[in-house]
Coordinates of C-alpha atoms and ligand atoms in Angstrom, one line a residue:
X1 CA 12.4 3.2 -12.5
X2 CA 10.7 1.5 -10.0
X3 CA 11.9 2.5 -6.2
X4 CA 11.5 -0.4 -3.3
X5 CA 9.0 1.3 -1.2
X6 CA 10.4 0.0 1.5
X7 CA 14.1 -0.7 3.5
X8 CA 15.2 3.2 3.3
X9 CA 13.0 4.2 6.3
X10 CA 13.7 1.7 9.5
X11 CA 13.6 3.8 11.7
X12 CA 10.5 5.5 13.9
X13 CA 10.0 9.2 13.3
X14 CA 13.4 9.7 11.4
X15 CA 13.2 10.9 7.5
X16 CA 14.7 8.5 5.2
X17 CA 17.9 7.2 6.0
X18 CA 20.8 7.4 3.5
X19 CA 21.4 3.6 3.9
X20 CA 25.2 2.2 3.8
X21 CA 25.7 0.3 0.8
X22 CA 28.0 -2.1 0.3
X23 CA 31.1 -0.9 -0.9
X24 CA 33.2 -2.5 -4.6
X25 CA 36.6 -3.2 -4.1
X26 CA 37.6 0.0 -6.2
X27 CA 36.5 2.3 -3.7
X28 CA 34.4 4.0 -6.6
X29 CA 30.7 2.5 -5.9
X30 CA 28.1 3.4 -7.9
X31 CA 25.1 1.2 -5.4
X32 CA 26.5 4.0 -3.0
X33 CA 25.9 7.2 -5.3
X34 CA 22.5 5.1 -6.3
X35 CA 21.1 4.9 -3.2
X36 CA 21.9 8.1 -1.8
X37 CA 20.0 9.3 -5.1
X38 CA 16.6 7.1 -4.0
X39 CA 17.1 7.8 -0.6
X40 CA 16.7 12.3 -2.0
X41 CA 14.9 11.4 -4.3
X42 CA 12.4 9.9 -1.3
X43 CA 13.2 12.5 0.8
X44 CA 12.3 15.1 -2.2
X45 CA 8.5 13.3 -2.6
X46 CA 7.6 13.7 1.3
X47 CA 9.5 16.8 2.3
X48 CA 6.3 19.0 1.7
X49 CA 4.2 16.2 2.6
X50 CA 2.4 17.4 6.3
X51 CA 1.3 13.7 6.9
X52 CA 3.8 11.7 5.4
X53 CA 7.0 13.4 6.4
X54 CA 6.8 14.1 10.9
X55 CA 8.9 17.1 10.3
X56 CA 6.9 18.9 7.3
X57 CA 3.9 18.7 9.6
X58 CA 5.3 22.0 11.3
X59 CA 5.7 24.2 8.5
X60 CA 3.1 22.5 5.3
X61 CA -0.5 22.8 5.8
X62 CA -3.0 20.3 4.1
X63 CA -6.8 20.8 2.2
X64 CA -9.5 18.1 1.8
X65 CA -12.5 18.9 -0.3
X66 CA -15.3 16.8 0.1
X67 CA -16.6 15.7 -2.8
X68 CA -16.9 11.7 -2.1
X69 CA -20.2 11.0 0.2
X70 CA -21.0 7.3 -0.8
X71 CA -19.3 4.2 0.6
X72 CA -19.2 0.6 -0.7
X73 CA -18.5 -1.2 2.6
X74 CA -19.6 -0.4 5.9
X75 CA -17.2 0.2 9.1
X76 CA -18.6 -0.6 12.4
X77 CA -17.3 2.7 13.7
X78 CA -18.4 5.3 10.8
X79 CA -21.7 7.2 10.8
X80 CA -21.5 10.2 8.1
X81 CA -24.6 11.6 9.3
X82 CA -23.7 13.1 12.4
X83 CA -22.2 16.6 11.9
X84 CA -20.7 18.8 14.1
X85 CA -19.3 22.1 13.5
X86 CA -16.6 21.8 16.2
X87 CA -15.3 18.5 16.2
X88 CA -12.6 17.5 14.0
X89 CA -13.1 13.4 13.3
X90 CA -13.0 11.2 10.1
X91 CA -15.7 11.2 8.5
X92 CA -17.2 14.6 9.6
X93 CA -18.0 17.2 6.6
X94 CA -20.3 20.4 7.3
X95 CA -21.2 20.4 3.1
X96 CA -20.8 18.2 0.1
X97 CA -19.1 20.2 -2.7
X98 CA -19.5 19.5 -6.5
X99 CA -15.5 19.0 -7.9
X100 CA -15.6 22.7 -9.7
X101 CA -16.4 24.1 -6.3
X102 CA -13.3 22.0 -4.5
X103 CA -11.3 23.1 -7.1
X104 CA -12.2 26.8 -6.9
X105 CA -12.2 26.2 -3.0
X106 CA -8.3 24.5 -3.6
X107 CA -7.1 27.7 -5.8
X108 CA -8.8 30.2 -3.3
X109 CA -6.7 28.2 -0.5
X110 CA -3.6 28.3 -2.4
X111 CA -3.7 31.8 -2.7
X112 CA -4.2 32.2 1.1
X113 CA -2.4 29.8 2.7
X114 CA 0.6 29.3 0.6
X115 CA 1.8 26.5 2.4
X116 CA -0.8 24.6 1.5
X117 CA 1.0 21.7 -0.1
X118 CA -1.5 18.8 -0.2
X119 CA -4.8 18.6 -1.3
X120 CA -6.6 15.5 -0.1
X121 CA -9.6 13.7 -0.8
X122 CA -10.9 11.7 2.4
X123 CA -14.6 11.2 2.0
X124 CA -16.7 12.1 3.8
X125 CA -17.4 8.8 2.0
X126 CA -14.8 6.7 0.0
X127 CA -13.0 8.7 -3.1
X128 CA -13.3 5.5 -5.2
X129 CA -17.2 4.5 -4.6
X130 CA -17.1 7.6 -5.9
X131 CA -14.9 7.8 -9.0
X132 CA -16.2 10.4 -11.4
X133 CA -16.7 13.3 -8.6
X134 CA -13.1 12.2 -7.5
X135 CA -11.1 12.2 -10.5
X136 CA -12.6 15.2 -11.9
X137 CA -11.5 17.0 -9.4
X138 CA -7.9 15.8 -9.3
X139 CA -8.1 17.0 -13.2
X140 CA -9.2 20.4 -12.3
X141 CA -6.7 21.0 -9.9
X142 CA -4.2 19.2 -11.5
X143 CA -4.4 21.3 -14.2
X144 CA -4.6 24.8 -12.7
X145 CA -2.5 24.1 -9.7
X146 CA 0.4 21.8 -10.7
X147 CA 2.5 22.4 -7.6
X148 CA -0.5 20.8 -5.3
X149 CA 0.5 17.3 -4.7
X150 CA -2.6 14.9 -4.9
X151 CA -3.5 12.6 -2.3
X152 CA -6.2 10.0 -1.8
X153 CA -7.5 8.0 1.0
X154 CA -9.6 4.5 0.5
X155 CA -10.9 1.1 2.0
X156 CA -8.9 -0.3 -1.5
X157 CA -11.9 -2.1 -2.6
X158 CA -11.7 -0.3 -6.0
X159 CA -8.3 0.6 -6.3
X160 CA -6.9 -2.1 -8.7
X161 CA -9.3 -0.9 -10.8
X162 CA -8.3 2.7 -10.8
X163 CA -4.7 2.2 -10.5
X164 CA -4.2 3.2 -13.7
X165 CA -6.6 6.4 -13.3
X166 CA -4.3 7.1 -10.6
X167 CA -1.1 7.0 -12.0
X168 CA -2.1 8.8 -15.0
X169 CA -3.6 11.8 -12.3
X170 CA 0.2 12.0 -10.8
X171 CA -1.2 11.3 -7.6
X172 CA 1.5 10.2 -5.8
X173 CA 0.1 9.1 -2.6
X174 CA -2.5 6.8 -1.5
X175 CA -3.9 6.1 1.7
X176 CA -5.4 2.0 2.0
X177 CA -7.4 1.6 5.3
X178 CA -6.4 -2.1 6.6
X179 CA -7.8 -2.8 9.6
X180 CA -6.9 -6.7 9.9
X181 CA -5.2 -9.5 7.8
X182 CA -8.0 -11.6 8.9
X183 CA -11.4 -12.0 7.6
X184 CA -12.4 -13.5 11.0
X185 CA -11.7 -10.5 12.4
X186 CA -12.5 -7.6 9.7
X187 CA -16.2 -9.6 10.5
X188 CA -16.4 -8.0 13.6
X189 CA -15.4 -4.4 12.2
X190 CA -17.1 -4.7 9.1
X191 CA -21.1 -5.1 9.0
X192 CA -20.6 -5.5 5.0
X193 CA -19.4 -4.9 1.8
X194 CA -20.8 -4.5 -1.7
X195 CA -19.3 -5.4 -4.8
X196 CA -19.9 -6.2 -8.4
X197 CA -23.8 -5.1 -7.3
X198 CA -23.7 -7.9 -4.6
X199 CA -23.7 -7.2 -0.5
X200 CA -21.5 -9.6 1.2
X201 CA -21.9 -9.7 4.9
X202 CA -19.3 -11.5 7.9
X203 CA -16.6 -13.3 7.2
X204 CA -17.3 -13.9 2.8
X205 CA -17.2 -9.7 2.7
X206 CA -14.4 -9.3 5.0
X207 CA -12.8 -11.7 2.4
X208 CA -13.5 -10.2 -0.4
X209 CA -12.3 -6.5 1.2
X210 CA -9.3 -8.2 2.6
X211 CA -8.0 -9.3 -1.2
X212 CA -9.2 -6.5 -2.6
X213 CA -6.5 -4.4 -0.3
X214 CA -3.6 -6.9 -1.0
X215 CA -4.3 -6.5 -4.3
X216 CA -4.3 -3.1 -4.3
X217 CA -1.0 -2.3 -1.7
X218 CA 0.7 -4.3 -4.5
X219 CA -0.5 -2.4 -7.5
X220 CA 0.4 0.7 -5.3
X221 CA 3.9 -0.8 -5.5
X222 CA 4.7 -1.5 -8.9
X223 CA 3.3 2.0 -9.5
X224 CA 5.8 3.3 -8.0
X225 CA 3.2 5.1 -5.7
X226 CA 3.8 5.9 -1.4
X227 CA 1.2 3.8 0.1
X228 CA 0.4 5.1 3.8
X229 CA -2.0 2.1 5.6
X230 CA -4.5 3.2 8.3
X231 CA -5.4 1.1 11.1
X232 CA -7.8 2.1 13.7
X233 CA -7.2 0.2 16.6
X234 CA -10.1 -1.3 18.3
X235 CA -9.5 -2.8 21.9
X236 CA -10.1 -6.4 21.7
X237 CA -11.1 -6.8 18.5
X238 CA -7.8 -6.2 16.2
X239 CA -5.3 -4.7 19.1
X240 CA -3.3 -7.8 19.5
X241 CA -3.4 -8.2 15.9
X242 CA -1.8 -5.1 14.5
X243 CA 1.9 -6.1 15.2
X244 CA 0.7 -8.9 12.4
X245 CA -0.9 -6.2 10.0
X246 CA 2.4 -3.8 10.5
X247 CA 4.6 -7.1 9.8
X248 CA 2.1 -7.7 5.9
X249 CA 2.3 -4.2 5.2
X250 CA 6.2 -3.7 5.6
X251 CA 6.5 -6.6 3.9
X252 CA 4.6 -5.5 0.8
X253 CA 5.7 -2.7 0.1
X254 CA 4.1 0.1 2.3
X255 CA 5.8 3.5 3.4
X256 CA 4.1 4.3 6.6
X257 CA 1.6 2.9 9.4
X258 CA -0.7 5.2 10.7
X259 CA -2.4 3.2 13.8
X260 CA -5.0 5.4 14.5
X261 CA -7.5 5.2 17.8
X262 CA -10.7 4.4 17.4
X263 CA -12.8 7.2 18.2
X264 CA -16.2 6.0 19.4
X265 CA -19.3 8.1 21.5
X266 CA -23.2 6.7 21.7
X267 CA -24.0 10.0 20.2
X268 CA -22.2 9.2 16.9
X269 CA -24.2 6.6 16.5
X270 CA -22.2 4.0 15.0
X271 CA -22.3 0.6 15.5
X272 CA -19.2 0.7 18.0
X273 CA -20.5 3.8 19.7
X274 CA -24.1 2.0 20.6
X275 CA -22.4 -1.0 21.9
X276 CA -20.2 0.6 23.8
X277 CA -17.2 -0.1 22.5
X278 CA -14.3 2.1 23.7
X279 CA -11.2 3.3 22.1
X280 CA -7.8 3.1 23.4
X281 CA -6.1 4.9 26.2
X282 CA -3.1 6.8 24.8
X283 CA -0.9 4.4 26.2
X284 CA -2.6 1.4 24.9
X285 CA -1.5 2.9 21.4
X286 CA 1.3 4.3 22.2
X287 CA 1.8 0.5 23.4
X288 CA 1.2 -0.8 19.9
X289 CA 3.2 1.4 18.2
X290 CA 6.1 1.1 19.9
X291 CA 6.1 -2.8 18.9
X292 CA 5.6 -2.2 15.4
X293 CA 7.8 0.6 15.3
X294 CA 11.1 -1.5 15.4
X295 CA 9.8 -2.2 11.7
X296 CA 9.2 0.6 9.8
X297 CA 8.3 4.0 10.2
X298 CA 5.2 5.2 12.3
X299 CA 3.0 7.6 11.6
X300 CA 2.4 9.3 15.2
X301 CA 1.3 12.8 14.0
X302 CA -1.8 12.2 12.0
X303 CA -5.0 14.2 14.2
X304 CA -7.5 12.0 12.3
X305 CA -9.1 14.9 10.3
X306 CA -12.4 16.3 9.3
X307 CA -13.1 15.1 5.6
X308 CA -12.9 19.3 4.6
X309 CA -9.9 20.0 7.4
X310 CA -8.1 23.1 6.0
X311 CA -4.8 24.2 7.3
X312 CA -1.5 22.8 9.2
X313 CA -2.2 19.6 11.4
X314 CA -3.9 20.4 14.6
X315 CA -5.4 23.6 13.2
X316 CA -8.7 23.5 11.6
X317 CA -9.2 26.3 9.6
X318 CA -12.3 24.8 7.8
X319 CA -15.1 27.3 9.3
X320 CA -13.1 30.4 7.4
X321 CA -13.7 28.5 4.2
X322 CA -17.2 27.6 4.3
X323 CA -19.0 27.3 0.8
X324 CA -20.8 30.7 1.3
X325 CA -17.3 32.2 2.0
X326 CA -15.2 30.8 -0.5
X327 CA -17.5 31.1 -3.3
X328 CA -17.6 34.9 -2.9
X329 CA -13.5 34.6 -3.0
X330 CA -11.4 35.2 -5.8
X331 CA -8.9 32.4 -6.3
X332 CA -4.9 34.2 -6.3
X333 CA -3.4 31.4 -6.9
X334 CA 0.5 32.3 -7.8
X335 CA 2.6 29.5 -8.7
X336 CA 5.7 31.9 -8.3
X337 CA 4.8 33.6 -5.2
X338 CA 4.1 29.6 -3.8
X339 CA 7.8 28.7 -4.8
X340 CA 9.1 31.5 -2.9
X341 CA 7.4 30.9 0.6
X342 CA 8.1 27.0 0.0
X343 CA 11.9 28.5 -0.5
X344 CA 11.8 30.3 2.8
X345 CA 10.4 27.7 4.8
X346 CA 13.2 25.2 3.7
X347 CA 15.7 27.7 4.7
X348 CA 13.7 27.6 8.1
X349 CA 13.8 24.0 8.3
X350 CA 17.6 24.0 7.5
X351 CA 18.4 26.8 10.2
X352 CA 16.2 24.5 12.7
X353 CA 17.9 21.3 12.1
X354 CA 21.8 23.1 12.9
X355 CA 20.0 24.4 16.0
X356 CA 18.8 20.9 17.0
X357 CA 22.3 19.3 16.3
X358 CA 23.9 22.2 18.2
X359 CA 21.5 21.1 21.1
X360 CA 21.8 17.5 20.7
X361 CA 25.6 18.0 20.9
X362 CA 25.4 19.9 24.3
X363 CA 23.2 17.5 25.8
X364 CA 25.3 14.5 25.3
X365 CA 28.4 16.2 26.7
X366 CA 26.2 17.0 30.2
X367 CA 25.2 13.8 29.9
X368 CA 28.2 12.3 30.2
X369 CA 29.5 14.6 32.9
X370 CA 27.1 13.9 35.3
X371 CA 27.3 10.5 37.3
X372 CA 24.2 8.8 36.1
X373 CA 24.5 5.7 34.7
X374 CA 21.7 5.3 32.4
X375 CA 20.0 7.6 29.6
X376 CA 17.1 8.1 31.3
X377 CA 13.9 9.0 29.4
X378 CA 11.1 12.0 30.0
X379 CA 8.3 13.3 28.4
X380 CA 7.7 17.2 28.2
X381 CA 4.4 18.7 26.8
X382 CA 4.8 21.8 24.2
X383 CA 2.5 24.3 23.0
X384 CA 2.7 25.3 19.6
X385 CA 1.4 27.3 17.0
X386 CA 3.8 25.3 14.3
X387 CA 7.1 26.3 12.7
X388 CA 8.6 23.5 14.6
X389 CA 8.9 26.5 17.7
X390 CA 7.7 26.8 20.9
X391 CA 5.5 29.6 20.5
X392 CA 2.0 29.5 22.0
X393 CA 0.8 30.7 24.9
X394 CA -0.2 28.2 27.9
X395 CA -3.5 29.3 28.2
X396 CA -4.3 29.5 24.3
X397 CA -3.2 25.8 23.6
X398 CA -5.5 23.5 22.3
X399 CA -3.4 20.6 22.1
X400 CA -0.3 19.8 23.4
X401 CA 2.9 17.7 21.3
X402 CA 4.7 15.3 23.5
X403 CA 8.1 14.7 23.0
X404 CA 10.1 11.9 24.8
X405 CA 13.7 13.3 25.4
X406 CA 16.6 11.4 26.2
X407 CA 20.4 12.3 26.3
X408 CA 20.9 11.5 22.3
X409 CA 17.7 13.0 21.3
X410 CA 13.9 15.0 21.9
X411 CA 11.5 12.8 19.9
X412 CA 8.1 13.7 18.7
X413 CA 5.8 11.1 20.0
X414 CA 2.0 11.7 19.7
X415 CA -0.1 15.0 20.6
X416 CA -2.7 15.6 23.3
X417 CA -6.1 17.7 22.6
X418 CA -7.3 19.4 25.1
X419 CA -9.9 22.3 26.0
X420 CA -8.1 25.9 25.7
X421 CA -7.9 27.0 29.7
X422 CA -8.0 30.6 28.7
X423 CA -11.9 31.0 28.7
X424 CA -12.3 34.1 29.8
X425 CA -12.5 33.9 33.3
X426 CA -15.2 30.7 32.8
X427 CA -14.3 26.6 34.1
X428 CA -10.7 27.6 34.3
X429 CA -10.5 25.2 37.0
X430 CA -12.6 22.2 34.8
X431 CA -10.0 23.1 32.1
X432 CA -6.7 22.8 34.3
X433 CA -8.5 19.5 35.9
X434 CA -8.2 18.0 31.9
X435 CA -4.9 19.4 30.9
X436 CA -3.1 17.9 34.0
X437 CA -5.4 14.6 33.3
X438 CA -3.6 14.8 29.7
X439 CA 0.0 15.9 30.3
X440 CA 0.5 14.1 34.4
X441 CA 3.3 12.4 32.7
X442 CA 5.6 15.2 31.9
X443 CA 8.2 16.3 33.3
X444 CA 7.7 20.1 32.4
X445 CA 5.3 21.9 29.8
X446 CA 7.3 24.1 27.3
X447 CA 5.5 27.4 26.5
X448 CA 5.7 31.2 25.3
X449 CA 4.0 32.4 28.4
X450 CA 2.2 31.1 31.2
X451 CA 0.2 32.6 33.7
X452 CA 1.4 32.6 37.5
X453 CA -1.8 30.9 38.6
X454 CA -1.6 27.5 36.3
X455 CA 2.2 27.6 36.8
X456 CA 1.9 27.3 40.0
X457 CA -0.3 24.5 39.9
X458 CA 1.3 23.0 37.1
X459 CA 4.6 23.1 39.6
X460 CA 2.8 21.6 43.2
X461 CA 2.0 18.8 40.7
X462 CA 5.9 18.6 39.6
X463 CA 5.4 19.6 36.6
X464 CA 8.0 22.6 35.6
X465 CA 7.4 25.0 33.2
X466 CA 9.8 26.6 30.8
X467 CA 9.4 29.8 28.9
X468 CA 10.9 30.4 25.9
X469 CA 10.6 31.3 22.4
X470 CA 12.9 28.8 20.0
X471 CA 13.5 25.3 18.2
X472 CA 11.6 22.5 20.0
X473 CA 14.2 20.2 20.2
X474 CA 16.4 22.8 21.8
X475 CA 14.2 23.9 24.1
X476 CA 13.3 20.4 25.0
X477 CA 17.3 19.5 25.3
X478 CA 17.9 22.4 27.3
X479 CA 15.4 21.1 29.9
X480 CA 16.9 17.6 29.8
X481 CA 20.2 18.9 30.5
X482 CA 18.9 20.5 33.7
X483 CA 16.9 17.8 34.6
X484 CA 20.0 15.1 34.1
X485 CA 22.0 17.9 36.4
X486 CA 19.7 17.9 39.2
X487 CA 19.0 14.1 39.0
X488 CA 22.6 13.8 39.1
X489 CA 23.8 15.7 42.3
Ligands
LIG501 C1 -13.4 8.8 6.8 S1 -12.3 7.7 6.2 C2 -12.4 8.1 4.5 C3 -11.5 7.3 3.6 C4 -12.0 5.9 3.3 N1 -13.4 5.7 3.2 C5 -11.4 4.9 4.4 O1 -12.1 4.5 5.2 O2 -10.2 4.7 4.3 C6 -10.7 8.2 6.7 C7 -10.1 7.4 7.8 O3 -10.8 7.6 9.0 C8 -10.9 6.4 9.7 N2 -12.1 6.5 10.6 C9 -13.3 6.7 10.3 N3 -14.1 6.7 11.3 C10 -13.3 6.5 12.4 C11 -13.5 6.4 13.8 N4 -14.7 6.4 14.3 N5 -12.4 6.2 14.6 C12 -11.2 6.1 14.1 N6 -10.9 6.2 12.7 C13 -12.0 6.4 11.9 C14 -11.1 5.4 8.6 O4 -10.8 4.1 9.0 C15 -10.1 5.9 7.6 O5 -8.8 5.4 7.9
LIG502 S1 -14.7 2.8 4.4 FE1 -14.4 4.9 5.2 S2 -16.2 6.0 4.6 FE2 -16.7 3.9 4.3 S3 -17.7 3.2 6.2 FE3 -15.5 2.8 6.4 S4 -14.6 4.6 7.4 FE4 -16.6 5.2 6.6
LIG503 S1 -6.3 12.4 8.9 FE1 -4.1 12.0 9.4 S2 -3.2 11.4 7.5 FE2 -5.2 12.4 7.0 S3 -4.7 14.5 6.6 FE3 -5.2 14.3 8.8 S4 -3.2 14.0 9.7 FE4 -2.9 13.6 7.6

């Protein structure tokens, strides 16, 4: 059966919606039982998916192995070269590995991080200029680790002509990068492209890329396979535009848009990064996002990893897994023992979700006792260590989630990096100078523990602070209802 990719998710940071159908005359409709199969059937492929489901980003972690170092086109803001340790950016690998090493590296990881879900393959270059190192890794894994779901993530030069590689592998979701729907544009991103043994440069090999990934989003879709698209917004070169790219997409069949920043410094020396070209303020996308997102569903989570990032979102794990350290581990990968902590994490996730209706429920009714007229809308910053929980210390934080919060709802809307302010006793006040830079929006930052000294800074620069240990949503709610209170006398 092939599933319409799109029309079940309309709606911005919400899992699929079990969509109304139109009821027979008999009361007894089978396009109602149908859909609501799709729709959990849907729900069933992302729910263990960190980047393509908002709410498994909490609780599944993610692998990729970097086996993929050349590219057939070049992007204006990629340079593979540069390698640090410490940053976590597309692109960025501290070693190549053969595929038996990734796939020794992906059991090892199983074994140790059980809720490892998703092993990706991201570069550093693209998988498919690189097809025999990429598929033979898929096979590996594939065939030791069948519970690892397989994910890929291309330019979709190649990709009609591996679609069938693809599908055979299982790999059930494919990232296309599509910058533009216009080669006069993708000139100005692109310096070129080479295919069939030819380099095209400007506007004939932004052409040539540009069919090459309409092609391919449509032999994503009769394959029955979740296409994510990628855009990396570029301030005045494709910003304006992406409302058009989000609008082809949808259109054609893709899942999820992931409008990413560009992320551009002279010392990464790309193209971008020499000319100066800057990335957008978090507004800007936020901006952008919002106007697509009365399309389809937005990818606001993603933290543009490393191309061997190990571990949930916003954690990099990847220096405890170095080659010299894995290669002296013994893979324990348990299929059985996997099954069970997956088991216990939905039970989590289901014991969340009645706390964050309980929540919801309470802040509607305050809501509506309080004299205000409108539903106003505020932003609180939360530190977290995952689990979908406020749990992490102020001072420990290295990025912060936003969620906008309103009487109906607290929304996860994009995440903040910042530098830890606990640094033993060293730039503290350089530190606090950046966090309230990142988070001068919010209304209150929601922590585990907070020291007296940033609290009371954080509060001469309104910002409140809550302590707590619980459900994000509830915590978040909780605050609103005191908020709306106070706003309200
Ligand atoms: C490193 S690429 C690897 C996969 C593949 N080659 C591609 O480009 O889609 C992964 C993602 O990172 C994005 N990316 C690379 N460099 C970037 C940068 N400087 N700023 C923002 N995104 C970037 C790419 O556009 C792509 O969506
Ligand atoms: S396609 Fe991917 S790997 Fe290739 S240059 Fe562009 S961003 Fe870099
Ligand atoms: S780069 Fe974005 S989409 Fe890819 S693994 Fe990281 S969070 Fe997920």
């Amino acid at each position: 059966m092939t599933l319409p990719a799109t029309g079940l998710l309309t709606s911005d940071n919400q899992e699929p919606i079990v969509t109304q159908a139109k009821s027979g005359g008999c009361g007894c409709d089978s396009n109602t039982s149908a859909t609501v199969e799709r729709d959990e059937r849907l729900l069933q492929r992302i729910a263990q998916h960190p980047c393509y489901s908002e709410d498994a980003h909490h609780h599944y972690a993610r692998m990729h192995v970097a086996v993929a170092p050349a590219c057939n086109i070049q992007c204006n803001y990629c340079n593979r070269k540069y390698d640090c340790a410490n940053e976590s950016r597309p692109g960025v690998v501290s070693e190549l590995l053969t595929p038996e090493e990734a796939a020794h590296k992906a059991l090892v990881i199983a074994g140790k991080i059980p809720q490892m879900t998703v092993l990706g393959i991201a570069g550093p270059g693209d998988p498919l200029a690189n097809p025999e190192k990429t598929f033979r890794t898929f096979e590996l894994i594939a065939d030791k680790a069948p519970d690892i779901k397989l994910c890929l993530s291309t330019n979709g030069l190649m990709l009609t002509e591996y679609i069938d590689r693809i599908k055979q592998l299982n790999i059930d979701h494919v990232t296309i990068t599509f910058n533009t729907i216009d080669p006069e544009i993708g000139a100005q991103i692109y310096s070129w492209v080479h295919y069939k043994r030819k380099r095209y440069r400007g506007v004939e090999g932004a052409k040539i890329l540009l069919e090459k990934q309409m092609e391919g989003l449509q032999a994503l879709k009769e394959a029955d396979i979740l296409c994510k698209v990628n855009s990396v917004m570029i301030p005045g070169i494709n910003d304006q535009h992406l409302v058009e790219v989000n609008k082809y997409i949808r259109e054609n069949g893709a899942f999820l848009h992931n409008i990413m920043p560009l992320i551009s410094a002279p010392e990464h020396g790309t193209h971008f990064g020499l000319t100066g070209q800057r990335g957008p303020s978090p507004k800007e996308l936020k901006d952008v996002q919002d106007n697509c997102a009365g399309n389809m569903k937005m990818m606001r989570h993603c933290r543009q990893c490393r191309a061997d990032a190990v571990g949930l979102l916003g954690e990099d794990r990847s220096q405890e897994f170095t080659k010299d350290k894995f290669l002296e581990m013994t893979p324990e990968y348990d299929l059985e023992q996997r099954a069970t902590v997956h088991e216990g994490i939905e039970k989590f996730k289901e014991e969340i979700k009645v706390a964050k209706e309980k929540a919801k429920a309470s802040a509607v009714e305050t809501l509506h006792a309080t004299s205000l007229q409108n539903n106003p809308k505020i932003l609180v910053a939360v530190a977290t260590k995952g689990g979908g929980l406020v749990n992490q210390h102020f001072g420990h934080a290295k990025e912060f989630q936003i969620y906008e919060v309103d009487g109906n709802e607290a929304r996860f809307v994009s995440h903040r990096k910042i530098d830890q302010y606990c640094q033993g006793g060293y730039s503290e006040e350089a530190t606090f100078e950046g966090i309230m830079k990142a988070i001068a929006d919010c209304k209150a930052v929601l922590v585990s523990k907070i020291g007296n000294c940033p609290q009371e800074k954080l509060q001469e620069a309104g910002i409140q602070t809550i302590e707590a240990y619980d459900v994000i949503e509830k915590v978040a709610l909780e605050f609103y209802e005191q908020y709306v209170k106070e706003l309200g006398k």
